[in-house]
Short mmCIF file of C-alpha atoms in Angstrom, two decimals:
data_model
loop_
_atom_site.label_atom_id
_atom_site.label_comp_id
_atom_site.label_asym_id
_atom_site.label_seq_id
_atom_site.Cartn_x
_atom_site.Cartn_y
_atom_site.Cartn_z
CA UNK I 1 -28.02 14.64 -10.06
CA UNK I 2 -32.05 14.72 -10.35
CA UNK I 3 -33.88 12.51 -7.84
CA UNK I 4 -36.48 13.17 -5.64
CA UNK I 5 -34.86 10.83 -3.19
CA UNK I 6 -32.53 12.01 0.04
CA UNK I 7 -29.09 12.84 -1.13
CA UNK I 8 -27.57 10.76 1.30
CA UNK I 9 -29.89 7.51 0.52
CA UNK I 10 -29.57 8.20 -3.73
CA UNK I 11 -29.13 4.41 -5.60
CA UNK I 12 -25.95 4.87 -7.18
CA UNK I 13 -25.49 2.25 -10.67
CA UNK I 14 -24.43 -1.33 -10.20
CA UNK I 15 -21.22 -3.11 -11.34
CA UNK I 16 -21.05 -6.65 -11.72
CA UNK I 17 -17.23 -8.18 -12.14
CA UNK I 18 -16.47 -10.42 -14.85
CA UNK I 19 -17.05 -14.44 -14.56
CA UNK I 20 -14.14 -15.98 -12.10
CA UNK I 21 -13.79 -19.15 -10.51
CA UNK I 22 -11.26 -20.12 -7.80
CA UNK I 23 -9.06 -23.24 -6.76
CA UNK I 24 -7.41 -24.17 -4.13
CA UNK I 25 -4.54 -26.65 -4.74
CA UNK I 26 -2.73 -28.87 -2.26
CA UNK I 27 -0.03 -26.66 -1.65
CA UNK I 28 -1.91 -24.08 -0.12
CA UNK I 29 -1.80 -21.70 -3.23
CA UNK I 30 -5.23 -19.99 -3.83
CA UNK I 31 -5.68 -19.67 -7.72
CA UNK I 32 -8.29 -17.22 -9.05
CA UNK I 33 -9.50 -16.66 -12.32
CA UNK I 34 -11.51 -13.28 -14.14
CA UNK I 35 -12.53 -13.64 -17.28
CA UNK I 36 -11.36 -10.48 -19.35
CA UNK I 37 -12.90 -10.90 -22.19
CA UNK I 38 -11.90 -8.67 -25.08
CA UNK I 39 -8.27 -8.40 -23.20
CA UNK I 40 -5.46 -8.54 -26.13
CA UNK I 41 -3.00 -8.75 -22.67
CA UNK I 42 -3.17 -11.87 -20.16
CA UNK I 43 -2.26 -10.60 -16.72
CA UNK I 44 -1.24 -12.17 -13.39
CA UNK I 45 -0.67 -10.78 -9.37
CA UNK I 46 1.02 -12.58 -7.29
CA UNK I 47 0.52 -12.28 -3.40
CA UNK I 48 2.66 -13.48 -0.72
CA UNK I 49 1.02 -13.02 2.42
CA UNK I 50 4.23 -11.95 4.29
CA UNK I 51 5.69 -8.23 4.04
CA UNK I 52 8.34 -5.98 4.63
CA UNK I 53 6.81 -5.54 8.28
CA UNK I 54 7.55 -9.34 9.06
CA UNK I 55 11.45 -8.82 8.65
CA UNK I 56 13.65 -10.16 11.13
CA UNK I 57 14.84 -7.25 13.54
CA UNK I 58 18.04 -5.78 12.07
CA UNK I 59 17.22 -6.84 8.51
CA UNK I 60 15.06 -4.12 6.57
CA UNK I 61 15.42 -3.52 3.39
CA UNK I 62 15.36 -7.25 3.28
CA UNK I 63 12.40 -8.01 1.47
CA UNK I 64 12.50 -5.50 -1.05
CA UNK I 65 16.28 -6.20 -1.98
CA UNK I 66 14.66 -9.97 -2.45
CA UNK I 67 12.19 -9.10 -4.67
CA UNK I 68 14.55 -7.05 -6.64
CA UNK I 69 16.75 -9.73 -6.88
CA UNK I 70 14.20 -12.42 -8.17
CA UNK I 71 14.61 -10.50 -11.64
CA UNK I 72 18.34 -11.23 -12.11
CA UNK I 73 17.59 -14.41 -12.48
CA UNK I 74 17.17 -18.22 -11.04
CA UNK I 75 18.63 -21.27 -11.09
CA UNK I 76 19.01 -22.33 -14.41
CA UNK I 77 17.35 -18.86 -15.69
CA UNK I 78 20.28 -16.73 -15.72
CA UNK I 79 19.76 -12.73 -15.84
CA UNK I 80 20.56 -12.48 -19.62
CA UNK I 81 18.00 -15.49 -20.19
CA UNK I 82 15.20 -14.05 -18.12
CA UNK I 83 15.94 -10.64 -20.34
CA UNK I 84 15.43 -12.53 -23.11
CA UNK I 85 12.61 -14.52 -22.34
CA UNK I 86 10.74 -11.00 -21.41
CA UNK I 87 11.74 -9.39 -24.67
CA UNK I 88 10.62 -12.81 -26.92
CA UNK I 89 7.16 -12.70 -24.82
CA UNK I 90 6.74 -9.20 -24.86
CA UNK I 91 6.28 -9.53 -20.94
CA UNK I 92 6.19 -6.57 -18.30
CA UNK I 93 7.40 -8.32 -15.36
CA UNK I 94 6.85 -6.06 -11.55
CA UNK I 95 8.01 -6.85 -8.08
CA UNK I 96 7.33 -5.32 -5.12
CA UNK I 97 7.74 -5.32 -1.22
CA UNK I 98 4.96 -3.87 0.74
CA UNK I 99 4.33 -4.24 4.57
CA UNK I 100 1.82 -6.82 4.70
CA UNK I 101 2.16 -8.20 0.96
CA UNK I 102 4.81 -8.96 -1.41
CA UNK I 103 4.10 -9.09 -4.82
CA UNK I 104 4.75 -10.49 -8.21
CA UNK I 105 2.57 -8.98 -10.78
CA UNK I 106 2.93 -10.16 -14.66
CA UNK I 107 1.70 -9.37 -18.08
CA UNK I 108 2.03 -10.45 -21.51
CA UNK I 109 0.06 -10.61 -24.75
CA UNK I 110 -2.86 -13.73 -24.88
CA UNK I 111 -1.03 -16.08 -26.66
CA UNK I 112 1.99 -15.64 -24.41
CA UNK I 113 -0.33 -16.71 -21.06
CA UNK I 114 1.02 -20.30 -20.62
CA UNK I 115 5.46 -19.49 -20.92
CA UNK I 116 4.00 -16.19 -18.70
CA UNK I 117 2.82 -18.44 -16.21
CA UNK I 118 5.59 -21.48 -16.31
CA UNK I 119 8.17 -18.37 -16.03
CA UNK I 120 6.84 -17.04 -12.94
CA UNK I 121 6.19 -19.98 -11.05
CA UNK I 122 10.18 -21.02 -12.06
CA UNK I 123 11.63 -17.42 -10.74
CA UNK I 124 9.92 -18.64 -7.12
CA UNK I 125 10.47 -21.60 -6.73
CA UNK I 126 14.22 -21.78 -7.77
CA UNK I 127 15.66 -18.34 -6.40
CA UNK I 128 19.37 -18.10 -5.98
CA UNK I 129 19.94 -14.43 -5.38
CA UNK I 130 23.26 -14.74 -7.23
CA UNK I 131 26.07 -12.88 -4.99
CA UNK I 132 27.46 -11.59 -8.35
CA UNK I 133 24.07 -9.34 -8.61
CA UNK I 134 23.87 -8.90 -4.99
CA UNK I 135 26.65 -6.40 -4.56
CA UNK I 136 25.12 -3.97 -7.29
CA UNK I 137 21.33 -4.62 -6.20
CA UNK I 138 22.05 -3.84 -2.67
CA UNK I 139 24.32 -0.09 -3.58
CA UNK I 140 21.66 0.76 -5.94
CA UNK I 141 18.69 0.40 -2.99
CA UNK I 142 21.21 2.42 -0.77
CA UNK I 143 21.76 5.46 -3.44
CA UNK I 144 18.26 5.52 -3.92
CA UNK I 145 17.32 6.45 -0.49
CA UNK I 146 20.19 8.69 -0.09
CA UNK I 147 19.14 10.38 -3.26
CA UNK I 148 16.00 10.75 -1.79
CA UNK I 149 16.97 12.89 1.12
CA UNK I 150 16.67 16.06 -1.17
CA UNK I 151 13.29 15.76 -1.77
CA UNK I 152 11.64 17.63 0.94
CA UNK I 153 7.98 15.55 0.02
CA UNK I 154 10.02 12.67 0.29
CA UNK I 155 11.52 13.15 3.32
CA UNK I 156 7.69 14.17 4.85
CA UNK I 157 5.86 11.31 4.20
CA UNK I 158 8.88 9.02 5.14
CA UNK I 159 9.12 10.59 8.40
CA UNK I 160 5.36 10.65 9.38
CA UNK I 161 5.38 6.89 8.53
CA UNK I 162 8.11 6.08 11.16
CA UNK I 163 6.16 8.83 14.00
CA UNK I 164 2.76 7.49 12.85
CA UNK I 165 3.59 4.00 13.54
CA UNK I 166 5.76 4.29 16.35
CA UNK I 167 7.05 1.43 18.08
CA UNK I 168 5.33 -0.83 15.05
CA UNK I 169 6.90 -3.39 12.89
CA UNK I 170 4.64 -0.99 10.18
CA UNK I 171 7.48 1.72 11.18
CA UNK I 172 10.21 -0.01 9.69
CA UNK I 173 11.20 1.40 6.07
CA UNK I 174 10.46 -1.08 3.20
CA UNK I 175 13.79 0.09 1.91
CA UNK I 176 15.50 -0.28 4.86
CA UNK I 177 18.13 1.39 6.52
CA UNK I 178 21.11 1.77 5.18
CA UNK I 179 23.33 0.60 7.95
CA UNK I 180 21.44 -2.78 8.14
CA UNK I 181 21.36 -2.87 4.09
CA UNK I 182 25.34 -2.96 4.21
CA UNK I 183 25.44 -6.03 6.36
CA UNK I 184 22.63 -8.15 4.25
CA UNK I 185 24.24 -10.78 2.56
CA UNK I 186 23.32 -13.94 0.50
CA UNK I 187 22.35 -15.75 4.07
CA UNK I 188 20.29 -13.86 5.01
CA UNK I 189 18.74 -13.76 1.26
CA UNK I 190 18.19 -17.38 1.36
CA UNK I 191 16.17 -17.27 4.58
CA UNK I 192 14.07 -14.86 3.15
CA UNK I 193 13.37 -17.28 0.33
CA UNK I 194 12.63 -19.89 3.09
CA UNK I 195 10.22 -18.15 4.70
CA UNK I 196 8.69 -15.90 2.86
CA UNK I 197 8.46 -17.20 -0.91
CA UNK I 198 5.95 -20.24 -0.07
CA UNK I 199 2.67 -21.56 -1.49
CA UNK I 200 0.58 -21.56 1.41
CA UNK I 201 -2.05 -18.73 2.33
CA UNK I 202 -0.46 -17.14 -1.20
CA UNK I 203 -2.89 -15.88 -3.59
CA UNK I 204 -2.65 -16.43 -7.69
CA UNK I 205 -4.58 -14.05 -9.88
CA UNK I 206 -4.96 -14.65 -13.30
CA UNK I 207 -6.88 -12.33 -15.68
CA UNK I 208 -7.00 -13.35 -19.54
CA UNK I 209 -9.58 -13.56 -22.55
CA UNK I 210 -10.44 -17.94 -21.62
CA UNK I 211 -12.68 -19.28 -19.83
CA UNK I 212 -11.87 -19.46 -16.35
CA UNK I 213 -11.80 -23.39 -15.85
CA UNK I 214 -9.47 -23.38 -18.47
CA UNK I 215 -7.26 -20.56 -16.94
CA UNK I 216 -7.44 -22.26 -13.56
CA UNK I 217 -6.19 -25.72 -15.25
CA UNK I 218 -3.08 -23.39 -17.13
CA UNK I 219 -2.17 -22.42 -13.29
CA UNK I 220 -2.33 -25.37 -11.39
CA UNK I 221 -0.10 -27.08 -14.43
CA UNK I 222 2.56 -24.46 -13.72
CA UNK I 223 2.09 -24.13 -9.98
CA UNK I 224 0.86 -27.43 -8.38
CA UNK I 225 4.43 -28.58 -7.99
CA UNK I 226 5.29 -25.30 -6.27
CA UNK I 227 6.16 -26.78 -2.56
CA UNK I 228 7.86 -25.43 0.72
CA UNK I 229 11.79 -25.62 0.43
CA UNK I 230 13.20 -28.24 3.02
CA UNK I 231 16.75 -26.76 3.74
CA UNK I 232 17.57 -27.67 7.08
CA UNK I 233 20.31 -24.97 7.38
CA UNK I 234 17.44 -21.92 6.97
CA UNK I 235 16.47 -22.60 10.31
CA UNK I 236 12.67 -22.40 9.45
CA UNK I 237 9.89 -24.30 11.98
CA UNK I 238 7.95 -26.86 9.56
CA UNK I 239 4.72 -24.86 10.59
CA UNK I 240 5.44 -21.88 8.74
CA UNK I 241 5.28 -23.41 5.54
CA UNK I 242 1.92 -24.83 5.98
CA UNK I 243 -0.23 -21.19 7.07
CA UNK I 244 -0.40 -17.82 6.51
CA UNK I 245 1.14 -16.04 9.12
CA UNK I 246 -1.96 -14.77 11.58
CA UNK I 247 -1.93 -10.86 11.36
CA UNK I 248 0.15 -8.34 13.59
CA UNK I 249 -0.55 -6.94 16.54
CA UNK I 250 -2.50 -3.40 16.02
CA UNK I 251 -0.26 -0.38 16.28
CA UNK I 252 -1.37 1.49 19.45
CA UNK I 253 -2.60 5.05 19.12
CA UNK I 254 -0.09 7.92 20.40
CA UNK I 255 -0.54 8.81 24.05
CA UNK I 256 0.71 12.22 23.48
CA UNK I 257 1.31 14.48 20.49
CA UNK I 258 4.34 14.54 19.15
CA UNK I 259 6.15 16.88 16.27
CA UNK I 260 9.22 15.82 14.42
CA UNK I 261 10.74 19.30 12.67
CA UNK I 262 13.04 18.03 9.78
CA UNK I 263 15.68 20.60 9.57
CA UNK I 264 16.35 21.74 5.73
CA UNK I 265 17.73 25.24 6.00
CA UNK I 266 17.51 25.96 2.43
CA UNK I 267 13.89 25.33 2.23
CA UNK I 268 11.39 28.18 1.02
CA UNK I 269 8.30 26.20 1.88
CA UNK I 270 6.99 24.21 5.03
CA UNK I 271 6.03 20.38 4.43
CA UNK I 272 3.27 19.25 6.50
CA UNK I 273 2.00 15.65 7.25
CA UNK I 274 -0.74 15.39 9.99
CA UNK I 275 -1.19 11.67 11.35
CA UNK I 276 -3.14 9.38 13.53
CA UNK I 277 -3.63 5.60 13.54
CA UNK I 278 -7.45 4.66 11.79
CA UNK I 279 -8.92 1.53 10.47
CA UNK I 280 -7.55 -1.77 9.53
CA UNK I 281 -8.64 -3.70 6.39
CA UNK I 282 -11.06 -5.44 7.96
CA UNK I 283 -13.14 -2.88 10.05
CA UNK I 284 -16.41 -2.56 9.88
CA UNK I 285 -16.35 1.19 10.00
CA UNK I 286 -14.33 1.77 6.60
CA UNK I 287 -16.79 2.83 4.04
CA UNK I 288 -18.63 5.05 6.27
CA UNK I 289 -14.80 6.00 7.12
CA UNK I 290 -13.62 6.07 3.23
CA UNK I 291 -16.90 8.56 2.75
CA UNK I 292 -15.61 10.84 4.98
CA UNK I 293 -12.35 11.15 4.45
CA UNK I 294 -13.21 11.76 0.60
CA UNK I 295 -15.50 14.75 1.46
CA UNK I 296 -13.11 16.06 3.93
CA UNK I 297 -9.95 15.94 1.63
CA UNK I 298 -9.93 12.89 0.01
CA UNK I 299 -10.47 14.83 -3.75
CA UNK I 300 -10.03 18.06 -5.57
CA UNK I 301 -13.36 19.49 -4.20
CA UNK I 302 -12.91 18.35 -0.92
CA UNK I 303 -13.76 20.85 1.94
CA UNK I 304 -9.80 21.31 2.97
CA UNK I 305 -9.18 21.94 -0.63
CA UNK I 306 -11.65 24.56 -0.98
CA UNK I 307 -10.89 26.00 2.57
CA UNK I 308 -7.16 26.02 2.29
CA UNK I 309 -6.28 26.31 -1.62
CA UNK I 310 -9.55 28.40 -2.95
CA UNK I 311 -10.87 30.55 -0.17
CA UNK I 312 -7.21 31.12 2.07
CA UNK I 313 -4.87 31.21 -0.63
CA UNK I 314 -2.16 28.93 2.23
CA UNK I 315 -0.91 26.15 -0.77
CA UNK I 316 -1.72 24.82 -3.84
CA UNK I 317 -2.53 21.43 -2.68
CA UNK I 318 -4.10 20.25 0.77
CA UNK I 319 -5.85 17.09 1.25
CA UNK I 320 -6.17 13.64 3.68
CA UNK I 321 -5.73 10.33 2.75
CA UNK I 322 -7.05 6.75 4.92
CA UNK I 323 -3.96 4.25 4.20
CA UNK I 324 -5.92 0.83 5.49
CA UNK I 325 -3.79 -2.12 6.82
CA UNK I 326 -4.24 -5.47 7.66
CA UNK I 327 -3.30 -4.82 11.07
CA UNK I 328 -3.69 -0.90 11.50
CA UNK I 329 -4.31 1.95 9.14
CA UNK I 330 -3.58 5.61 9.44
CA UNK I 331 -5.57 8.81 8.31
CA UNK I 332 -2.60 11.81 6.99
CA UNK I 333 -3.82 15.19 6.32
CA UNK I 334 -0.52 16.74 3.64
CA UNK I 335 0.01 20.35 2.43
CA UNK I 336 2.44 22.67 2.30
CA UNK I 337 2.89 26.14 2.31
CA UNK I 338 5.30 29.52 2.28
CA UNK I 339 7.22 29.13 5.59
CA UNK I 340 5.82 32.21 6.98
CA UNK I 341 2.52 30.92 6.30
CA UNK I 342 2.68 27.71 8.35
CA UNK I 343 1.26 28.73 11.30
CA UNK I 344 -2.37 30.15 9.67
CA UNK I 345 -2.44 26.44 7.73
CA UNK I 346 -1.99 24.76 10.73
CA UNK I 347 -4.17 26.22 12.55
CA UNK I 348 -7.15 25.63 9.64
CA UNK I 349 -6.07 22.10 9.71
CA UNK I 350 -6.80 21.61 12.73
CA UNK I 351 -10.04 23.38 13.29
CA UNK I 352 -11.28 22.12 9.90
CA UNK I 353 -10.58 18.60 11.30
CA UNK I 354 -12.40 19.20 14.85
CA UNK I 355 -15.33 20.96 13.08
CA UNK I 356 -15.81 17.74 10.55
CA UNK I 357 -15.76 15.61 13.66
CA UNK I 358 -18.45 17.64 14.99
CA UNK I 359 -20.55 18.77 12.88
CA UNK I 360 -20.32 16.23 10.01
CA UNK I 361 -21.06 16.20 6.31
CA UNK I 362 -23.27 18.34 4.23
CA UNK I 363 -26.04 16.02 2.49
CA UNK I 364 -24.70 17.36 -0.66
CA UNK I 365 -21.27 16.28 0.54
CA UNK I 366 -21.75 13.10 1.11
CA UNK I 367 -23.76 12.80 -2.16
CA UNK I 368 -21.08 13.57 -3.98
CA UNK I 369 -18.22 11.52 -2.24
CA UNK I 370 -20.52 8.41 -2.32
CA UNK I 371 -20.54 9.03 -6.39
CA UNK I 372 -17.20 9.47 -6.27
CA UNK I 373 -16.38 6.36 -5.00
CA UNK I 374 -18.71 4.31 -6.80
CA UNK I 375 -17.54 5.73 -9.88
CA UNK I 376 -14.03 4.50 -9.58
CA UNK I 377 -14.48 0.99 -9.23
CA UNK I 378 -15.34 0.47 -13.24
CA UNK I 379 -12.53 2.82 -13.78
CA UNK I 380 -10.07 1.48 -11.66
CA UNK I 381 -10.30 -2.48 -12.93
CA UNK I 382 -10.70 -1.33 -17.01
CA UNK I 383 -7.97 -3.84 -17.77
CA UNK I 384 -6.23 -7.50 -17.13
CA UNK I 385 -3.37 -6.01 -14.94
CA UNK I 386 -6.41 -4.27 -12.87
CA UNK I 387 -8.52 -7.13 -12.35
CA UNK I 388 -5.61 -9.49 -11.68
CA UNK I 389 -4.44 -7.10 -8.81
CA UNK I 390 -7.79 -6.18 -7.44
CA UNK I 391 -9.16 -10.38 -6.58
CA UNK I 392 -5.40 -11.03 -5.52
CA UNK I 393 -5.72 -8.51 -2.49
CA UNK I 394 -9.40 -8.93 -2.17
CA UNK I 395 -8.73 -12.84 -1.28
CA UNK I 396 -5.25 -11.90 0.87
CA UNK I 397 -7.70 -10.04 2.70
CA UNK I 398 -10.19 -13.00 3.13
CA UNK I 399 -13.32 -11.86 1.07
CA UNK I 400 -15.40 -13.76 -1.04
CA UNK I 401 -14.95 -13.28 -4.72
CA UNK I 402 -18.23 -11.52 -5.11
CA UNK I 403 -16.95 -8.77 -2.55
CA UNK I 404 -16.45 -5.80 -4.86
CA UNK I 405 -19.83 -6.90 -6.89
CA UNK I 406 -21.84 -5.27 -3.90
CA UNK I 407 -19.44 -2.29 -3.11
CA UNK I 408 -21.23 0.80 -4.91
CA UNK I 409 -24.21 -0.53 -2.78
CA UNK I 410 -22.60 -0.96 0.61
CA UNK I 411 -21.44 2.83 -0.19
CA UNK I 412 -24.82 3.86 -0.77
CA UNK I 413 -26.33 2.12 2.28
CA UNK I 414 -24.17 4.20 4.83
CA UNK I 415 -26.51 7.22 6.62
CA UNK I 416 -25.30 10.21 6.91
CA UNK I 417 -24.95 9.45 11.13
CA UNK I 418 -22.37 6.68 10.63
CA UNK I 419 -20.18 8.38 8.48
CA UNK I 420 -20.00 11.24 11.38
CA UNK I 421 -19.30 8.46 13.85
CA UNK I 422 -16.57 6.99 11.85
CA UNK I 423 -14.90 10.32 11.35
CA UNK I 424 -14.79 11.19 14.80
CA UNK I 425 -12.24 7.76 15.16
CA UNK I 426 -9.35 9.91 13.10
CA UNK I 427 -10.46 13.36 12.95
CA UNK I 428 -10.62 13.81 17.10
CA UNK I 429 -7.46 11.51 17.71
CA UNK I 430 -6.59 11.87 21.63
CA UNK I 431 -2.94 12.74 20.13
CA UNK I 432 -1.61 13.79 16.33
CA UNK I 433 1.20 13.03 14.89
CA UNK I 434 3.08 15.85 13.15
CA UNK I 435 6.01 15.91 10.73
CA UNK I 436 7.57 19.29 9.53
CA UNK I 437 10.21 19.83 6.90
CA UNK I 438 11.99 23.09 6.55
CA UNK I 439 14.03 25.69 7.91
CA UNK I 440 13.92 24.86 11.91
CA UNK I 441 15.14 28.39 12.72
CA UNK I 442 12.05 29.55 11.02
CA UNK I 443 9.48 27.10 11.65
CA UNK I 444 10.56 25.84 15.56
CA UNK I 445 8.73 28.36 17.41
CA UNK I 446 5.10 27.99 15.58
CA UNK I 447 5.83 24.09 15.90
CA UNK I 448 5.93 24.16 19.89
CA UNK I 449 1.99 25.17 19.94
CA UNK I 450 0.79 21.91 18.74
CA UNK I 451 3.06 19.08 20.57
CA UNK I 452 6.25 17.85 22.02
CA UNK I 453 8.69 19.30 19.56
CA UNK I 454 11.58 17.53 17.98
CA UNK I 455 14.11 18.95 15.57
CA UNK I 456 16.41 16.12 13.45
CA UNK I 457 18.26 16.15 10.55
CA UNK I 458 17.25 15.01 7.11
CA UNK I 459 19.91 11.39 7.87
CA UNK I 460 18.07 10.17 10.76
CA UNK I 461 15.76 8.28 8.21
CA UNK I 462 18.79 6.34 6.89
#
């Protein structure tokens, strides 16, 4: 990159979005509109503004055995309909539980936009979650995390989710566990639908080749009528159908450090998952935070990349990631290595992550992780199903549809003095959390050295 300018001030290239409008009808559903012109697809995301992490106590798994069980079907939509439907319209229909969101993402060629829409808005507001498809949805989430248990990555970042978020509803598995998945039954799926599947503080997305008054007006048709259920029997206080839930509590940084050794004696190499809690989605630390975290190992050039993969020779992948939440993120340095080996990559984990907190960022570092990150945004929102996505959590978060139009420039505003500040915040925690799978015999006594040491079996995450 020739410029004569500092490295760390360079003017990286604008991106404007497309044209969008927004709406926001009486039920409390936010509508959005992008024009994607040129699209051959019309695309729409869905968010409900209540998660996985909002689950009554005893119920996990709940949300995403919900979500599952909104594609077998609704009243008066029965499974073999809705297959057909999908297969007439060509439609790629996606659900999905996530802590803070659940969501209902859609797609279908152009001419296909206005049955894509009147579908949708049917499969929530007439749910049934049949009990004929409930037995067979609810073994198949259970086998699935079962089947899991082999999978020594798996089994990692599973584990440093529940230690990283101790004591947090974020803790809780989306997937559940499995003891609480046997005793979910259609009750307990129809309060779900109650509280969870309503208009207000929900957020409608809608990406398509039409101008976006005219794709707001398609959306309202199909989702104006859209209202709270009024069962009496769900037990549900009027008030939560007319808000968005206010956010969680934040999850409360770990007083001491703590290591959780996942016993798999036939393992050959060491899993490692470093965590801490970090940012929320609304701090105003996170882009000189995102900066940092992509020069320190947030990318294949990254500085624990080079250290631990190209000059050491300890793994062939090693790298940190900043998971942002609406109530509480956390920052996860991940390798792995040859069990005799784990001790020497721990110990350059570590001191690579106090010397970043000390010393900082190269100019040419940050250079090239500010590039990096304002190269991705055109990328990353190429198509309808991108664009729909990307406004749907930008206004679940609260920002003003002209939010990502300035982010290559907030990026490039951030000195190189910030970013060091905001590193310190997760890369000199006052306590880590650590996760280890492998061979415990092997791997216990190097794993005493950097907390309080824990050794479980593979099953305690069911």
């Amino acid at each position: 990159m020739a410029d004569s300018r500092p490295a760390d001030t360079l003017a990286l290239g604008a991106w404007r979005a497309p044209p969008r409008a927004e709406r926001l009808l009486p039920n409390g559903l936010t509508c959005i509109a992008v024009e994607a012109r040129g699209s051959m697809l019309a695309a729409l995301a869905i968010a409900l503004p209540r998660g996985s992490a909002r689950e009554p106590e005893g119920e996990t798994g709940l949300s995403e055995l919900a979500m599952g069980l909104l594609r077998r079907g609704s009243s008066g939509l029965e499974v073999d309909a809705l297959d057909a439907a999908l297969e007439r319209m060509g439609m790629e229909l996606r659900l999905e539980a996530t802590p803070d969101t659940l969501w209902l993402s859609a797609s279908a060629p152009a001419e296909h936009l206005e049955p894509m829409l009147a579908l949708t808005a049917h499969l929530l507001r007439y749910p049934t979650f049949d009990s004929s498809e409930l037995k067979g949805a609810r073994e198949r989430q259970i086998s699935h995390r079962i089947a899991h248990l082999d999978d020594p990555g798996w089994v990692a970042d599973s584990a440093v989710i529940r230690l990283g978020y101790a004591g947090h509803p974020y803790a809780r598995p989306v997937s559940g566990r499995v003891a609480e998945l046997r005793r979910l039954g259609r009750p307990a799926l129809l309060r779900f639908g109650q509280r969870q599947l309503l208009p207000a503080g929900a957020v409608l997305s809608l990406a398509a080749d039409l101008d976006a008054e005219r794709s707001l007006a398609l959306a309202a048709r199909s989702f104006a009528s859209w209202k709270p259920p009024h069962d009496k029997r769900a037990g549900v206080a009027a008030e939560s159908s007319r808000s968005a839930p206010p956010p969680l509590a934040a999850p409360k940084p770990a007083a001491e450090s703590r290591v959780l050794l996942v016993d798999m004696p036939e393992a050959t190499q060491a899993q490692v998952r470093i965590a801490c809690t970090a940012f929320d989605s609304s701090d105003p630390g996170r882009f000189a935070g995102r900066l940092a975290n992509v020069a320190f190992g947030g990318c294949f050039t990254s500085r624990l990349m080079n250290r631990a993969r190209v000059e050491r020779g300890l793994t062939y992948g090693a790298g940190s990631a900043l998971f942002e939440a609406e109530s509480g993120g956390l920052f996860l340095m991940s390798s792995h290595t040859r069990n005799e080996q784990l001790p020497e990559l721990m110990d350059l984990l570590f001191t690579e992550a106090a010397r970043a907190a000390a010393e900082g960022f190269s100019k040419s570092e940050l250079a090239a992780a500010k590039e990096l990150l304002s190269s991705q945004l055109p990328m990353e929102l190429e198509t309808a199903e991108a664009l729909a996505h990307a406004f749907a959590a930008l206004r679940r978060l609260g920002r003003p549809l002209d939010w990502l139009d300035r982010q290559a420039e907030r990026v490039a505003e951030v000195e190189r003095a910030e970013v060091t500040r905001q590193a310190r915040r997760f890369l000199a925690p006052p306590a880590w959390s650590v996760v280890l799978v492998g061979p415990a015999k092997a791997l216990a006594p190097s794993a005493e050295r950097y907390g309080r040491l824990e050794v479980l079996s593979p099953k305690w995450l069911l």
